Coordinates of C-alpha atoms in Angstrom, one line a residue:
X812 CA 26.9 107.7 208.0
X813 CA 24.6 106.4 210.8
X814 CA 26.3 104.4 213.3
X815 CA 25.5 101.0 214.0
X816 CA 23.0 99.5 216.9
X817 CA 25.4 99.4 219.9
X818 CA 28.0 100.9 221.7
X819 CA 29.5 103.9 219.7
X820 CA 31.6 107.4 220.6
X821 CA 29.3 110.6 220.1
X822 CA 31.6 114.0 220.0
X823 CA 30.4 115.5 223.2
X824 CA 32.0 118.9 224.7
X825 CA 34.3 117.2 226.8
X826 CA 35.5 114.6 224.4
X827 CA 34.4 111.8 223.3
X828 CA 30.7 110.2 224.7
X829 CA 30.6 106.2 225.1
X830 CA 27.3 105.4 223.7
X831 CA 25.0 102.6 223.2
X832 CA 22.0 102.9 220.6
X833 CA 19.0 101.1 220.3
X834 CA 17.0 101.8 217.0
X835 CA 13.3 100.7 216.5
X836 CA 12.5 99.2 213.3
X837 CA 9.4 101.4 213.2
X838 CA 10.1 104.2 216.1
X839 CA 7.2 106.0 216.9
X840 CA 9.2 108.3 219.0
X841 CA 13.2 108.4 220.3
X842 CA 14.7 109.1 223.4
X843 CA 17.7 109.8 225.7
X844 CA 18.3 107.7 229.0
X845 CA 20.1 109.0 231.9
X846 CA 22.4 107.3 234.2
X847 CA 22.7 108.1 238.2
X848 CA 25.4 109.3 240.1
X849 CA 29.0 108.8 238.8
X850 CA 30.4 109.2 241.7
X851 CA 28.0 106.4 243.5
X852 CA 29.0 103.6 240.8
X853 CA 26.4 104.8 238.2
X854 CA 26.5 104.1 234.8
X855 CA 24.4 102.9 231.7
X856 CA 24.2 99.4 233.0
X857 CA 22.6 100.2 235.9
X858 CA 19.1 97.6 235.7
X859 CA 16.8 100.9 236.1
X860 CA 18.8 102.4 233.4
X861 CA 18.8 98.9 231.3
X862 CA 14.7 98.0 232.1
X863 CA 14.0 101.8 231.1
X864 CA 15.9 101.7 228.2
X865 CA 14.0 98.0 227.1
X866 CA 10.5 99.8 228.1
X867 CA 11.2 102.6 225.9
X868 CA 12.4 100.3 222.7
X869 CA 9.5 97.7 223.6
X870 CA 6.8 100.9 223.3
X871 CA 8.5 102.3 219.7
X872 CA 11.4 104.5 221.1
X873 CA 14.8 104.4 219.5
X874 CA 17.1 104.9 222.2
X875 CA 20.4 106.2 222.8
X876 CA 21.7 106.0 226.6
X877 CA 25.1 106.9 227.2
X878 CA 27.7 107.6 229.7
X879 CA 28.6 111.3 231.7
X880 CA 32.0 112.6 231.0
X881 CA 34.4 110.4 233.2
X882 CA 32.4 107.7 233.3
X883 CA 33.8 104.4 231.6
X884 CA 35.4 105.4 228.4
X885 CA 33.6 109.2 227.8
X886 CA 36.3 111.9 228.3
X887 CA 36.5 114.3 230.4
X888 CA 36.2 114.5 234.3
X889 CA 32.9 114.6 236.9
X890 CA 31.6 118.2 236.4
X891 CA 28.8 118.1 239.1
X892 CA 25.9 118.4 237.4
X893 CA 26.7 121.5 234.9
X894 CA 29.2 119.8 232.4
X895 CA 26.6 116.6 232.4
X896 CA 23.5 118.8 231.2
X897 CA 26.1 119.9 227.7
X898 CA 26.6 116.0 227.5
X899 CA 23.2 115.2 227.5
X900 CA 22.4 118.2 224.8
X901 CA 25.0 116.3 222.8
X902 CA 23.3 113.4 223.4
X903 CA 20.6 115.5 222.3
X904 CA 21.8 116.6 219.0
X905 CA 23.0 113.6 218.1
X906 CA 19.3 111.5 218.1
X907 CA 17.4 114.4 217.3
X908 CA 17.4 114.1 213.9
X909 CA 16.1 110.4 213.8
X910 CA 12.4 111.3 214.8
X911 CA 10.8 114.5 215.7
X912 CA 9.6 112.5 219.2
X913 CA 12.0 112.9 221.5
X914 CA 11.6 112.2 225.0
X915 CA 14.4 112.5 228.0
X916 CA 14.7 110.1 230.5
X917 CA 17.0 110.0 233.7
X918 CA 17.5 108.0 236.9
X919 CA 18.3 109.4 240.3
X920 CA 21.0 111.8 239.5
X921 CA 20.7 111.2 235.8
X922 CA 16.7 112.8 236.4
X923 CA 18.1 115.8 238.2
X924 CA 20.3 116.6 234.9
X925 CA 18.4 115.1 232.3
X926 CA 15.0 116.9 232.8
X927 CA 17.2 119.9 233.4
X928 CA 18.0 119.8 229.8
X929 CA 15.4 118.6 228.4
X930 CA 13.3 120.9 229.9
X931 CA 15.3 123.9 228.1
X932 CA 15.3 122.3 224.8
X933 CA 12.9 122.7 222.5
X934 CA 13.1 119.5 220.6
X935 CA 12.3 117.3 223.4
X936 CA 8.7 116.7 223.9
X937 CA 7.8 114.7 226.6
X938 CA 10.4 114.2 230.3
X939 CA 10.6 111.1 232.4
X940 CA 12.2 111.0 236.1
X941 CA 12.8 108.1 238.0
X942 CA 13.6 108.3 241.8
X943 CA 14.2 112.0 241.5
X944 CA 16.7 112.6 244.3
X945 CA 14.6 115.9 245.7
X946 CA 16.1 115.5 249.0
X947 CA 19.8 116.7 247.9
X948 CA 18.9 118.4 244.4
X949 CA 16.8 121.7 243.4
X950 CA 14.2 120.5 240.8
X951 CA 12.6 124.2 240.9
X952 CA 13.7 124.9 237.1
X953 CA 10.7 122.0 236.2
X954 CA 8.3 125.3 237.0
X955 CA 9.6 126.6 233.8
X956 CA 8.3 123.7 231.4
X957 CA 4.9 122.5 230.7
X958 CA 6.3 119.5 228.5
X959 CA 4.3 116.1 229.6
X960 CA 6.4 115.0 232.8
X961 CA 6.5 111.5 233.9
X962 CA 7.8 111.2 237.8
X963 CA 8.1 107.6 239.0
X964 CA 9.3 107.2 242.7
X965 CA 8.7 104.8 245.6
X966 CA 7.1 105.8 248.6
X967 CA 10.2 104.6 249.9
X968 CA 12.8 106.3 248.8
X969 CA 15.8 107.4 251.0
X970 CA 16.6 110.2 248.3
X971 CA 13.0 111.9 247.3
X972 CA 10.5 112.2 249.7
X973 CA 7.6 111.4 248.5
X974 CA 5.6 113.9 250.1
X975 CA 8.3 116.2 248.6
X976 CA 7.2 114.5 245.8
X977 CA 4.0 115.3 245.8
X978 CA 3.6 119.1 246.5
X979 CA 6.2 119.4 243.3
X980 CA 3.9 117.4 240.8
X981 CA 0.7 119.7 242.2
X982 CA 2.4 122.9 241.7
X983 CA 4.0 122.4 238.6
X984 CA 2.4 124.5 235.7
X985 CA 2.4 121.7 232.9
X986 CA 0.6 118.0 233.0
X987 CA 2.5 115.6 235.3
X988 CA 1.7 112.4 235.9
X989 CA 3.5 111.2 239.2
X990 CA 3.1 106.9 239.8
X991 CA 3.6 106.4 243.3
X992 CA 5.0 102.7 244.0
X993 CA 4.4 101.7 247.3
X994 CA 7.0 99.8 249.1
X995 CA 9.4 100.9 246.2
X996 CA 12.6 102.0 247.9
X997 CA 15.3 104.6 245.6
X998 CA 16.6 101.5 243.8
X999 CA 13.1 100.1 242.6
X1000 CA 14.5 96.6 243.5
X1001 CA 11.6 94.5 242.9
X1002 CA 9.4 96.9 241.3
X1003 CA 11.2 97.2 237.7
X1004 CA 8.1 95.7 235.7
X1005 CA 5.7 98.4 237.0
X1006 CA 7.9 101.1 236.5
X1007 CA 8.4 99.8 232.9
X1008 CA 4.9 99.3 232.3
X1009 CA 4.6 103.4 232.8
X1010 CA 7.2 103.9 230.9
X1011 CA 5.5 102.4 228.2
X1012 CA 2.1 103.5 228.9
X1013 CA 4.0 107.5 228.7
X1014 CA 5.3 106.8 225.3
X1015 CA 2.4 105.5 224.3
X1016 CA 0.3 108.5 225.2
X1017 CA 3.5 110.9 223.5
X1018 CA 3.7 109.5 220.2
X1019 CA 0.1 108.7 219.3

């Protein structure tokens, strides 16, 4: 039995997942959204998260975003990174079945992990990072994809240089598309509708 739109518990490896589905009437593609750092406050309600999630439901995404292990009422404890990627392949599993589409999305520290597994995994088809924290995480294993890659950052950002940025989208092997949003600091404050106009214009692209 499908669950409902709304928050729901996905079995994940560590326990139970707090989830929070969005179905599309007509979805044209589904995806996974990412939270940032659980540690640093992050959760699904963060506004990037929230404003992704509505780009990607507003384009003809279902979406599913959920929380880390730890986080809220998921099970489980902070794994740095490693236990999160299995929670997102749950995440994973779980949605892949409702449309052969699927894009991964992440924010900050929820990019770092997210892309990581849906880079490895075959059923996602397209990858979307927002403010990818390049300054404290390796992002090297995107040189082992060529799935469509989305990278949104500001040329402000206190976590991702952009000129780090920059020389990772040019050497990657597969097609990346990297906006740039000038003045945009890592929190996008002020700068949500353009990153959710990319979203959209991604999806669009993915799932014609």
């Amino acid at each position: 039995m499908r669950p409902p739109d709304g928050t729901f518990f996905l079995p994940g490896p560590a326990g139970r997942i707090e989830a929070v589905l969005k179905r599309h009437p007509s979805a044209r593609a589904a995806a996974v959204v990412c939270h940032p750092h659980p540690q640093s406050g992050g959760t699904f309600y963060n506004k990037v998260v929230s404003r992704a999630t509505r780009a990607l439901h507003a384009a003809g995404a279902t979406v599913l975003r959920f929380h880390f292990r730890g986080v809220e009422a998921s099970e489980g404890h902070f794994d740095d990174g490693v236990g999160e990627v299995d929670d997102t392949r749950a995440a994973i599993d779980f949605l892949a079945p409702e449309h052969p589409r699927l894009l991964v999305a992440g924010y900050s520290f929820g990019a770092w992990v997210g892309l990581r597994a849906g880079a490895a995994d075959p059923r996602a088809r397209a990858l979307i990072g927002i403010g990818i924290p390049i300054n404290v995480y390796d992002f090297s294993y995107l040189h082992e994809t060529r799935k469509p890659l989305l990278l949104i950052q500001g040329d402000r950002d206190e976590w991702g240089d952009i000129e780090a940025v920059r020389t990772l989208a040019r050497e990657l092997p597969g097609p990346v598309t990297l906006e740039v949003i000038p003045g945009a600091n890592h929190s996008l404050a002020e700068h949500l509708e353009t990153m959710m106009e990319r979203i959209s214009e991604l999806v669009a692209r993915t799932s014609g």
